[in-house]
Amino acid sequence: MHSAGDAGIEAGLRVLQGYTTRQLEYKTGGPPILSHLYTADLLRAAFAALETIELLEYEADLTEGTQHHGRSALVGLLARKR
């Protein structure tokens, strides 16, 4: 059984960007269900098998069509296989 951190990664980098739980406050897109959102701690645990290069929670203004428009609470992960 593989963990989320090593599933499908032979070599190279894993890049992930998603909405944080704070996105529920903005209501500018993303899933409206808490369990479908990320936190830095959740990603750190899920990808513990990988070396974290960068893990950052941040805010940005998105314009991605009518469903994702405005200030957004995001998290980005850049990691590589150890």
PDB file of N, CA and C in Angstrom:
ATOM      1  N   MET A   1       0.852  -1.177   0.000  1.00  0.00           N
ATOM      2  CA  MET A   1       0.000   0.000   0.000  1.00  0.00           C
ATOM      3  C   MET A   1       0.893   1.234   0.000  1.00  0.00           C
ATOM      4  N   HIS A   2       0.603   2.172  -0.887  1.00  0.00           N
ATOM      5  CA  HIS A   2       1.352   3.415  -0.977  1.00  0.00           C
ATOM      6  C   HIS A   2       0.659   4.513  -0.180  1.00  0.00           C
ATOM      7  N   SER A   3       1.456   5.435   0.327  1.00  0.00           N
ATOM      8  CA  SER A   3       0.878   6.619   0.964  1.00  0.00           C
ATOM      9  C   SER A   3       0.667   7.685  -0.099  1.00  0.00           C
ATOM     10  N   ALA A   4      -0.035   8.734   0.245  1.00  0.00           N
ATOM     11  CA  ALA A   4      -0.257   9.832  -0.696  1.00  0.00           C
ATOM     12  C   ALA A   4       1.059  10.420  -1.152  1.00  0.00           C
ATOM     13  N   GLY A   5       2.055  10.381  -0.288  1.00  0.00           N
ATOM     14  CA  GLY A   5       3.337  10.987  -0.607  1.00  0.00           C
ATOM     15  C   GLY A   5       4.113  10.288  -1.689  1.00  0.00           C
ATOM     16  N   ASP A   6       3.968   8.971  -1.820  1.00  0.00           N
ATOM     17  CA  ASP A   6       4.774   8.280  -2.825  1.00  0.00           C
ATOM     18  C   ASP A   6       3.948   7.680  -3.965  1.00  0.00           C
ATOM     19  N   ALA A   7       2.651   7.846  -3.942  1.00  0.00           N
ATOM     20  CA  ALA A   7       1.792   7.265  -4.976  1.00  0.00           C
ATOM     21  C   ALA A   7       2.112   7.869  -6.337  1.00  0.00           C
ATOM     22  N   GLY A   8       2.514   7.035  -7.260  1.00  0.00           N
ATOM     23  CA  GLY A   8       2.722   7.461  -8.631  1.00  0.00           C
ATOM     24  C   GLY A   8       3.949   8.324  -8.861  1.00  0.00           C
ATOM     25  N   ILE A   9       4.862   8.379  -7.924  1.00  0.00           N
ATOM     26  CA  ILE A   9       6.042   9.214  -8.108  1.00  0.00           C
ATOM     27  C   ILE A   9       7.284   8.328  -8.079  1.00  0.00           C
ATOM     28  N   GLU A  10       7.944   8.233  -9.207  1.00  0.00           N
ATOM     29  CA  GLU A  10       9.170   7.451  -9.296  1.00  0.00           C
ATOM     30  C   GLU A  10      10.372   8.335  -9.002  1.00  0.00           C
ATOM     31  N   ALA A  11      10.378   9.512  -9.575  1.00  0.00           N
ATOM     32  CA  ALA A  11      11.451  10.483  -9.367  1.00  0.00           C
ATOM     33  C   ALA A  11      10.879  11.840  -9.733  1.00  0.00           C
ATOM     34  N   GLY A  12      11.550  12.868  -9.312  1.00  0.00           N
ATOM     35  CA  GLY A  12      11.085  14.193  -9.679  1.00  0.00           C
ATOM     36  C   GLY A  12      10.295  14.858  -8.579  1.00  0.00           C
ATOM     37  N   LEU A  13       9.444  15.775  -8.997  1.00  0.00           N
ATOM     38  CA  LEU A  13       8.762  16.652  -8.059  1.00  0.00           C
ATOM     39  C   LEU A  13       7.270  16.375  -7.982  1.00  0.00           C
ATOM     40  N   ARG A  14       6.695  16.686  -6.838  1.00  0.00           N
ATOM     41  CA  ARG A  14       5.243  16.657  -6.628  1.00  0.00           C
ATOM     42  C   ARG A  14       4.834  18.103  -6.375  1.00  0.00           C
ATOM     43  N   VAL A  15       3.880  18.589  -7.159  1.00  0.00           N
ATOM     44  CA  VAL A  15       3.380  19.956  -7.022  1.00  0.00           C
ATOM     45  C   VAL A  15       1.885  19.873  -6.745  1.00  0.00           C
ATOM     46  N   LEU A  16       1.435  20.593  -5.733  1.00  0.00           N
ATOM     47  CA  LEU A  16       0.020  20.604  -5.389  1.00  0.00           C
ATOM     48  C   LEU A  16      -0.368  22.025  -4.995  1.00  0.00           C
ATOM     49  N   GLN A  17      -1.474  22.485  -5.526  1.00  0.00           N
ATOM     50  CA  GLN A  17      -2.055  23.759  -5.105  1.00  0.00           C
ATOM     51  C   GLN A  17      -3.528  23.518  -4.846  1.00  0.00           C
ATOM     52  N   GLY A  18      -4.024  24.054  -3.741  1.00  0.00           N
ATOM     53  CA  GLY A  18      -5.433  23.878  -3.417  1.00  0.00           C
ATOM     54  C   GLY A  18      -5.914  24.982  -2.499  1.00  0.00           C
ATOM     55  N   TYR A  19      -7.185  24.910  -2.180  1.00  0.00           N
ATOM     56  CA  TYR A  19      -7.795  25.876  -1.274  1.00  0.00           C
ATOM     57  C   TYR A  19      -7.599  25.424   0.169  1.00  0.00           C
ATOM     58  N   THR A  20      -7.389  26.403   1.061  1.00  0.00           N
ATOM     59  CA  THR A  20      -7.309  26.098   2.484  1.00  0.00           C
ATOM     60  C   THR A  20      -8.707  26.193   3.096  1.00  0.00           C
ATOM     61  N   THR A  21      -8.795  25.792   4.332  1.00  0.00           N
ATOM     62  CA  THR A  21     -10.072  25.850   5.044  1.00  0.00           C
ATOM     63  C   THR A  21     -10.572  27.286   5.192  1.00  0.00           C
ATOM     64  N   ARG A  22      -9.685  28.251   5.150  1.00  0.00           N
ATOM     65  CA  ARG A  22     -10.091  29.662   5.244  1.00  0.00           C
ATOM     66  C   ARG A  22     -10.894  30.100   4.020  1.00  0.00           C
ATOM     67  N   GLN A  23     -10.853  29.323   2.945  1.00  0.00           N
ATOM     68  CA  GLN A  23     -11.594  29.661   1.737  1.00  0.00           C
ATOM     69  C   GLN A  23     -13.096  29.731   1.994  1.00  0.00           C
ATOM     70  N   LEU A  24     -13.564  29.007   2.997  1.00  0.00           N
ATOM     71  CA  LEU A  24     -14.989  29.034   3.322  1.00  0.00           C
ATOM     72  C   LEU A  24     -15.444  30.440   3.722  1.00  0.00           C
ATOM     73  N   GLU A  25     -14.535  31.253   4.248  1.00  0.00           N
ATOM     74  CA  GLU A  25     -14.861  32.633   4.614  1.00  0.00           C
ATOM     75  C   GLU A  25     -15.038  33.534   3.389  1.00  0.00           C
ATOM     76  N   TYR A  26     -14.304  33.240   2.324  1.00  0.00           N
ATOM     77  CA  TYR A  26     -14.325  34.088   1.125  1.00  0.00           C
ATOM     78  C   TYR A  26     -15.507  33.803   0.209  1.00  0.00           C
ATOM     79  N   LYS A  27     -15.850  32.534   0.067  1.00  0.00           N
ATOM     80  CA  LYS A  27     -16.958  32.133  -0.822  1.00  0.00           C
ATOM     81  C   LYS A  27     -16.759  32.632  -2.246  1.00  0.00           C
ATOM     82  N   THR A  28     -15.523  32.512  -2.735  1.00  0.00           N
ATOM     83  CA  THR A  28     -15.193  32.955  -4.095  1.00  0.00           C
ATOM     84  C   THR A  28     -14.825  31.786  -4.999  1.00  0.00           C
ATOM     85  N   GLY A  29     -15.203  30.587  -4.604  1.00  0.00           N
ATOM     86  CA  GLY A  29     -14.911  29.408  -5.410  1.00  0.00           C
ATOM     87  C   GLY A  29     -14.360  28.298  -4.537  1.00  0.00           C
ATOM     88  N   GLY A  30     -14.109  27.182  -5.158  1.00  0.00           N
ATOM     89  CA  GLY A  30     -13.604  26.034  -4.424  1.00  0.00           C
ATOM     90  C   GLY A  30     -14.742  25.261  -3.782  1.00  0.00           C
ATOM     91  N   PRO A  31     -14.416  24.092  -3.263  1.00  0.00           N
ATOM     92  CA  PRO A  31     -15.448  23.266  -2.666  1.00  0.00           C
ATOM     93  C   PRO A  31     -15.989  23.889  -1.372  1.00  0.00           C
ATOM     94  N   PRO A  32     -17.295  23.834  -1.159  1.00  0.00           N
ATOM     95  CA  PRO A  32     -17.887  24.415   0.050  1.00  0.00           C
ATOM     96  C   PRO A  32     -17.927  23.439   1.228  1.00  0.00           C
ATOM     97  N   ILE A  33     -17.146  22.368   1.157  1.00  0.00           N
ATOM     98  CA  ILE A  33     -17.155  21.320   2.173  1.00  0.00           C
ATOM     99  C   ILE A  33     -15.792  21.282   2.861  1.00  0.00           C
ATOM    100  N   LEU A  34     -15.774  21.470   4.162  1.00  0.00           N
ATOM    101  CA  LEU A  34     -14.540  21.563   4.930  1.00  0.00           C
ATOM    102  C   LEU A  34     -13.588  20.400   4.661  1.00  0.00           C
ATOM    103  N   SER A  35     -14.108  19.195   4.590  1.00  0.00           N
ATOM    104  CA  SER A  35     -13.246  18.015   4.401  1.00  0.00           C
ATOM    105  C   SER A  35     -12.622  17.946   3.012  1.00  0.00           C
ATOM    106  N   HIS A  36     -13.025  18.817   2.102  1.00  0.00           N
ATOM    107  CA  HIS A  36     -12.462  18.849   0.753  1.00  0.00           C
ATOM    108  C   HIS A  36     -11.391  19.921   0.606  1.00  0.00           C
ATOM    109  N   LEU A  37     -11.037  20.550   1.705  1.00  0.00           N
ATOM    110  CA  LEU A  37     -10.056  21.635   1.699  1.00  0.00           C
ATOM    111  C   LEU A  37      -8.795  21.183   2.446  1.00  0.00           C
ATOM    112  N   TYR A  38      -7.704  21.914   2.246  1.00  0.00           N
ATOM    113  CA  TYR A  38      -6.404  21.543   2.800  1.00  0.00           C
ATOM    114  C   TYR A  38      -5.936  22.513   3.872  1.00  0.00           C
ATOM    115  N   THR A  39      -5.012  22.041   4.690  1.00  0.00           N
ATOM    116  CA  THR A  39      -4.220  22.891   5.573  1.00  0.00           C
ATOM    117  C   THR A  39      -2.760  22.485   5.362  1.00  0.00           C
ATOM    118  N   ALA A  40      -1.854  23.356   5.753  1.00  0.00           N
ATOM    119  CA  ALA A  40      -0.435  23.014   5.636  1.00  0.00           C
ATOM    120  C   ALA A  40      -0.120  21.779   6.489  1.00  0.00           C
ATOM    121  N   ASP A  41      -0.690  21.697   7.677  1.00  0.00           N
ATOM    122  CA  ASP A  41      -0.440  20.537   8.546  1.00  0.00           C
ATOM    123  C   ASP A  41      -0.940  19.242   7.916  1.00  0.00           C
ATOM    124  N   LEU A  42      -2.107  19.290   7.291  1.00  0.00           N
ATOM    125  CA  LEU A  42      -2.653  18.100   6.635  1.00  0.00           C
ATOM    126  C   LEU A  42      -1.732  17.642   5.504  1.00  0.00           C
ATOM    127  N   LEU A  43      -1.255  18.569   4.688  1.00  0.00           N
ATOM    128  CA  LEU A  43      -0.363  18.210   3.583  1.00  0.00           C
ATOM    129  C   LEU A  43       0.983  17.725   4.091  1.00  0.00           C
ATOM    130  N   ARG A  44       1.489  18.348   5.139  1.00  0.00           N
ATOM    131  CA  ARG A  44       2.766  17.921   5.724  1.00  0.00           C
ATOM    132  C   ARG A  44       2.666  16.460   6.173  1.00  0.00           C
ATOM    133  N   ALA A  45       1.567  16.098   6.787  1.00  0.00           N
ATOM    134  CA  ALA A  45       1.376  14.719   7.240  1.00  0.00           C
ATOM    135  C   ALA A  45       1.149  13.762   6.071  1.00  0.00           C
ATOM    136  N   ALA A  46       0.326  14.169   5.116  1.00  0.00           N
ATOM    137  CA  ALA A  46      -0.006  13.298   3.985  1.00  0.00           C
ATOM    138  C   ALA A  46       1.205  13.011   3.102  1.00  0.00           C
ATOM    139  N   PHE A  47       2.124  13.967   3.012  1.00  0.00           N
ATOM    140  CA  PHE A  47       3.290  13.821   2.155  1.00  0.00           C
ATOM    141  C   PHE A  47       4.579  13.697   2.966  1.00  0.00           C
ATOM    142  N   ALA A  48       4.472  13.138   4.164  1.00  0.00           N
ATOM    143  CA  ALA A  48       5.626  13.015   5.060  1.00  0.00           C
ATOM    144  C   ALA A  48       6.753  12.189   4.460  1.00  0.00           C
ATOM    145  N   ALA A  49       6.436  11.283   3.549  1.00  0.00           N
ATOM    146  CA  ALA A  49       7.461  10.450   2.923  1.00  0.00           C
ATOM    147  C   ALA A  49       8.327  11.235   1.947  1.00  0.00           C
ATOM    148  N   LEU A  50       7.878  12.425   1.572  1.00  0.00           N
ATOM    149  CA  LEU A  50       8.624  13.256   0.632  1.00  0.00           C
ATOM    150  C   LEU A  50       9.385  14.351   1.366  1.00  0.00           C
ATOM    151  N   GLU A  51      10.433  14.840   0.735  1.00  0.00           N
ATOM    152  CA  GLU A  51      11.159  16.002   1.245  1.00  0.00           C
ATOM    153  C   GLU A  51      10.398  17.253   0.828  1.00  0.00           C
ATOM    154  N   THR A  52       9.963  18.037   1.780  1.00  0.00           N
ATOM    155  CA  THR A  52       9.243  19.272   1.476  1.00  0.00           C
ATOM    156  C   THR A  52      10.244  20.357   1.082  1.00  0.00           C
ATOM    157  N   ILE A  53      10.072  20.890  -0.115  1.00  0.00           N
ATOM    158  CA  ILE A  53      10.896  21.996  -0.585  1.00  0.00           C
ATOM    159  C   ILE A  53      10.231  23.316  -0.200  1.00  0.00           C
ATOM    160  N   GLU A  54       8.925  23.388  -0.418  1.00  0.00           N
ATOM    161  CA  GLU A  54       8.170  24.581  -0.030  1.00  0.00           C
ATOM    162  C   GLU A  54       6.746  24.177   0.326  1.00  0.00           C
ATOM    163  N   LEU A  55       6.243  24.743   1.391  1.00  0.00           N
ATOM    164  CA  LEU A  55       4.859  24.544   1.814  1.00  0.00           C
ATOM    165  C   LEU A  55       4.381  25.882   2.344  1.00  0.00           C
ATOM    166  N   LEU A  56       3.439  26.477   1.627  1.00  0.00           N
ATOM    167  CA  LEU A  56       3.078  27.857   1.905  1.00  0.00           C
ATOM    168  C   LEU A  56       1.574  28.056   1.823  1.00  0.00           C
ATOM    169  N   GLU A  57       0.996  28.636   2.855  1.00  0.00           N
ATOM    170  CA  GLU A  57      -0.388  29.101   2.801  1.00  0.00           C
ATOM    171  C   GLU A  57      -0.348  30.577   2.445  1.00  0.00           C
ATOM    172  N   TYR A  58      -1.193  30.985   1.501  1.00  0.00           N
ATOM    173  CA  TYR A  58      -1.167  32.372   1.035  1.00  0.00           C
ATOM    174  C   TYR A  58      -2.528  32.766   0.490  1.00  0.00           C
ATOM    175  N   GLU A  59      -2.688  34.045   0.223  1.00  0.00           N
ATOM    176  CA  GLU A  59      -3.905  34.558  -0.384  1.00  0.00           C
ATOM    177  C   GLU A  59      -3.560  35.162  -1.739  1.00  0.00           C
ATOM    178  N   ALA A  60      -4.482  35.030  -2.689  1.00  0.00           N
ATOM    179  CA  ALA A  60      -4.292  35.584  -4.021  1.00  0.00           C
ATOM    180  C   ALA A  60      -5.660  35.888  -4.625  1.00  0.00           C
ATOM    181  N   ASP A  61      -5.672  36.804  -5.570  1.00  0.00           N
ATOM    182  CA  ASP A  61      -6.888  37.104  -6.324  1.00  0.00           C
ATOM    183  C   ASP A  61      -6.906  36.231  -7.559  1.00  0.00           C
ATOM    184  N   LEU A  62      -7.928  35.391  -7.670  1.00  0.00           N
ATOM    185  CA  LEU A  62      -8.056  34.480  -8.810  1.00  0.00           C
ATOM    186  C   LEU A  62      -9.154  34.958  -9.752  1.00  0.00           C
ATOM    187  N   THR A  63      -8.926  34.738 -11.021  1.00  0.00           N
ATOM    188  CA  THR A  63      -9.943  34.953 -12.049  1.00  0.00           C
ATOM    189  C   THR A  63      -9.898  33.733 -12.952  1.00  0.00           C
ATOM    190  N   GLU A  64     -10.700  32.744 -12.619  1.00  0.00           N
ATOM    191  CA  GLU A  64     -10.721  31.475 -13.340  1.00  0.00           C
ATOM    192  C   GLU A  64     -12.156  31.139 -13.723  1.00  0.00           C
ATOM    193  N   GLY A  65     -12.762  32.017 -14.470  1.00  0.00           N
ATOM    194  CA  GLY A  65     -14.144  31.799 -14.877  1.00  0.00           C
ATOM    195  C   GLY A  65     -15.109  32.326 -13.834  1.00  0.00           C
ATOM    196  N   THR A  66     -16.365  31.989 -14.006  1.00  0.00           N
ATOM    197  CA  THR A  66     -17.404  32.537 -13.129  1.00  0.00           C
ATOM    198  C   THR A  66     -17.455  31.869 -11.760  1.00  0.00           C
ATOM    199  N   GLN A  67     -16.908  30.663 -11.629  1.00  0.00           N
ATOM    200  CA  GLN A  67     -16.993  29.932 -10.364  1.00  0.00           C
ATOM    201  C   GLN A  67     -15.807  30.166  -9.433  1.00  0.00           C
ATOM    202  N   HIS A  68     -14.719  30.708  -9.938  1.00  0.00           N
ATOM    203  CA  HIS A  68     -13.522  30.960  -9.140  1.00  0.00           C
ATOM    204  C   HIS A  68     -13.047  32.380  -9.443  1.00  0.00           C
ATOM    205  N   HIS A  69     -13.605  33.338  -8.707  1.00  0.00           N
ATOM    206  CA  HIS A  69     -13.299  34.730  -8.990  1.00  0.00           C
ATOM    207  C   HIS A  69     -13.230  35.525  -7.688  1.00  0.00           C
ATOM    208  N   GLY A  70     -12.057  36.108  -7.409  1.00  0.00           N
ATOM    209  CA  GLY A  70     -11.905  36.947  -6.231  1.00  0.00           C
ATOM    210  C   GLY A  70     -10.815  36.455  -5.300  1.00  0.00           C
ATOM    211  N   ARG A  71     -10.768  37.057  -4.136  1.00  0.00           N
ATOM    212  CA  ARG A  71      -9.757  36.727  -3.135  1.00  0.00           C
ATOM    213  C   ARG A  71      -9.921  35.279  -2.707  1.00  0.00           C
ATOM    214  N   SER A  72      -8.794  34.562  -2.649  1.00  0.00           N
ATOM    215  CA  SER A  72      -8.831  33.138  -2.335  1.00  0.00           C
ATOM    216  C   SER A  72      -7.750  32.787  -1.327  1.00  0.00           C
ATOM    217  N   ALA A  73      -8.039  31.832  -0.465  1.00  0.00           N
ATOM    218  CA  ALA A  73      -7.094  31.306   0.521  1.00  0.00           C
ATOM    219  C   ALA A  73      -6.536  29.999  -0.029  1.00  0.00           C
ATOM    220  N   LEU A  74      -5.245  29.977  -0.305  1.00  0.00           N
ATOM    221  CA  LEU A  74      -4.617  28.864  -1.018  1.00  0.00           C
ATOM    222  C   LEU A  74      -3.464  28.264  -0.226  1.00  0.00           C
ATOM    223  N   VAL A  75      -3.096  27.066  -0.620  1.00  0.00           N
ATOM    224  CA  VAL A  75      -1.900  26.422  -0.082  1.00  0.00           C
ATOM    225  C   VAL A  75      -1.167  25.781  -1.252  1.00  0.00           C
ATOM    226  N   GLY A  76       0.136  25.899  -1.245  1.00  0.00           N
ATOM    227  CA  GLY A  76       0.964  25.300  -2.282  1.00  0.00           C
ATOM    228  C   GLY A  76       2.016  24.405  -1.660  1.00  0.00           C
ATOM    229  N   LEU A  77       2.241  23.262  -2.297  1.00  0.00           N
ATOM    230  CA  LEU A  77       3.246  22.300  -1.836  1.00  0.00           C
ATOM    231  C   LEU A  77       4.159  21.963  -3.005  1.00  0.00           C
ATOM    232  N   LEU A  78       5.445  22.000  -2.757  1.00  0.00           N
ATOM    233  CA  LEU A  78       6.461  21.515  -3.694  1.00  0.00           C
ATOM    234  C   LEU A  78       7.323  20.555  -2.906  1.00  0.00           C
ATOM    235  N   ALA A  79       7.369  19.296  -3.350  1.00  0.00           N
ATOM    236  CA  ALA A  79       8.107  18.265  -2.624  1.00  0.00           C
ATOM    237  C   ALA A  79       8.765  17.319  -3.613  1.00  0.00           C
ATOM    238  N   ARG A  80       9.747  16.559  -3.120  1.00  0.00           N
ATOM    239  CA  ARG A  80      10.405  15.570  -3.979  1.00  0.00           C
ATOM    240  C   ARG A  80      10.656  14.301  -3.190  1.00  0.00           C
ATOM    241  N   LYS A  81      10.801  13.228  -3.937  1.00  0.00           N
ATOM    242  CA  LYS A  81      11.086  11.928  -3.321  1.00  0.00           C
ATOM    243  C   LYS A  81      12.451  11.973  -2.648  1.00  0.00           C
ATOM    244  N   ARG A  82      12.523  11.395  -1.471  1.00  0.00           N
ATOM    245  CA  ARG A  82      13.796  11.361  -0.722  1.00  0.00           C
ATOM    246  C   ARG A  82      14.750  10.384  -1.342  1.00  0.00           C
TER     247      ARG A  82
END
